[in-house]
Coordinates of C-alpha atoms in Angstrom, one line a residue:
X1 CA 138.0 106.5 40.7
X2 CA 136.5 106.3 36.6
X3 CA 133.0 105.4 36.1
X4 CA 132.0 102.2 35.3
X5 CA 129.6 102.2 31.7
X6 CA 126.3 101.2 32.4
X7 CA 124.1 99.9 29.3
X8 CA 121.5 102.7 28.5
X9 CA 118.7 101.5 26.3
X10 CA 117.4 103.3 23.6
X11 CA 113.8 104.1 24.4
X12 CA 112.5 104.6 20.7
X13 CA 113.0 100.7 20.2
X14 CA 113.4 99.3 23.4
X15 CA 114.5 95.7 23.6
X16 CA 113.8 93.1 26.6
X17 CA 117.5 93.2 28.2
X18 CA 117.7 89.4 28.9
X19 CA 113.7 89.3 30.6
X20 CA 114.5 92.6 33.0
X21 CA 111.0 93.5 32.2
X22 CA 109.6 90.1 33.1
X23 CA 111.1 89.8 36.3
X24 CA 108.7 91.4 39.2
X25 CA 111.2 94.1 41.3
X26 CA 112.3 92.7 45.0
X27 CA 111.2 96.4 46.5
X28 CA 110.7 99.7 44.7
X29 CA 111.1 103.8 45.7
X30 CA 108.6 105.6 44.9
X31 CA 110.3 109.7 44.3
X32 CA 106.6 111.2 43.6
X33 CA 106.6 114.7 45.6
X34 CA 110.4 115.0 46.1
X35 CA 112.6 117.9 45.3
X36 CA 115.2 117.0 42.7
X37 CA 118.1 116.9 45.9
X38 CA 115.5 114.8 48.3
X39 CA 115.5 112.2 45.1
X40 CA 118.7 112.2 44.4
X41 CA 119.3 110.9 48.3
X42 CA 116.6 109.1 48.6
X43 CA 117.6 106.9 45.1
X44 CA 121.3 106.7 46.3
X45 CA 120.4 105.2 49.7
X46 CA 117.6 103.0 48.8
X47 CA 120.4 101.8 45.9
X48 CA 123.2 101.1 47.7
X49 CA 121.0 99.3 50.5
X50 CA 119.3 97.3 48.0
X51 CA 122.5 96.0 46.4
X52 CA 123.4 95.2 49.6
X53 CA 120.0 92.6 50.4
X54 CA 119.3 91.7 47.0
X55 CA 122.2 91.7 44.5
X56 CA 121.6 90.6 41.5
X57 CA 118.0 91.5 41.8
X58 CA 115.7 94.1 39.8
X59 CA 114.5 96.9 41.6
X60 CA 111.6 99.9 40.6
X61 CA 112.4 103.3 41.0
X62 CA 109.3 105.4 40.7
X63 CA 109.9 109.0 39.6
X64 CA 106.3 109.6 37.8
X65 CA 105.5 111.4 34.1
X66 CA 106.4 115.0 35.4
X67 CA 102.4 115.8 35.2
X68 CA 102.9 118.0 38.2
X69 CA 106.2 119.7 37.8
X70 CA 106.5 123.1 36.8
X71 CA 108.3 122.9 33.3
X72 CA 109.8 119.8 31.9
X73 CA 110.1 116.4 34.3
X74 CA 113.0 116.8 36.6
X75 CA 113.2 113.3 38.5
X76 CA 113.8 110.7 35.4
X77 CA 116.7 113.1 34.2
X78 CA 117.8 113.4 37.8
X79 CA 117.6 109.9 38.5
X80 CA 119.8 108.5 35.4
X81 CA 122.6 111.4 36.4
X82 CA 122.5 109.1 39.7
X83 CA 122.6 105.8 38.3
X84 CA 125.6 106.9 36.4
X85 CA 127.0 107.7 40.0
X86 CA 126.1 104.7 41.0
X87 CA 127.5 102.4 38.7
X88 CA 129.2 99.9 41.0
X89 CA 125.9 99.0 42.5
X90 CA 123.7 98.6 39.2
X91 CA 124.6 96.5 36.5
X92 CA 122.1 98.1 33.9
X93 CA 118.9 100.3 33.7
X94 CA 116.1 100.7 31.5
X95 CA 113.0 103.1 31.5
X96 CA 109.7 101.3 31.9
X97 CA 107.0 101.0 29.8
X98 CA 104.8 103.4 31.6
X99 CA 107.3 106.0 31.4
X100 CA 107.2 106.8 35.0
X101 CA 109.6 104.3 36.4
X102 CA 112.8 102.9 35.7
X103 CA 113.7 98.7 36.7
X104 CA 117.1 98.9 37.7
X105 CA 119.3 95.2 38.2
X106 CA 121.8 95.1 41.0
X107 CA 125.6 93.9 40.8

């Protein structure tokens, strides 16, 4: 089974995708204090579960700025390696304006 393409926003000049920054999410996942592997699982179920009740919907995935990691921030790379995973469920994706968070609209 291929992937399906999901729209991935440039984050120099980010534009509004059709109000997804307006819209206030249904529920959101906050990752702060996870392993990169306890993300990744927690992201996928909460994903496919949202789809599920709220299709359609925008959702907030919380990863944080990577203040407290050792090295470079693990969880927003980790997360958009999932969303591309996840493709059948989200219809696009786009870092927030706080950096630490991405909204995420289901199919």
């Amino acid at each position: 089974m291929g992937y399906r393409r999901i729209r991935k926003i440039d984050q120099t000049n980010p534009p509004d995708l059709d109000g997804i920054r307006h819209e206030s999410p249904v529920t959101e996942l906050d990752l702060h204090g996870k392993t990169v592997p306890q993300a990744r699982t927690a992201a996928r179920s909460f994903i496919t579960t949202s789809a599920r009740k709220h299709p359609g919907r925008v959702v907030r995935i919380i990863t944080g700025c990577g203040e407290h990691s050792l090295g470079a921030p693990k969880l927003g790379a980790a997360l958009e390696s999932e969303l591309l995973h996840l493709s059948s469920y989200v219809a696009e994706s786009v870092l927030d304006l706080d950096h630490g968070s991405y909204l995420i609209r289901l199919r």
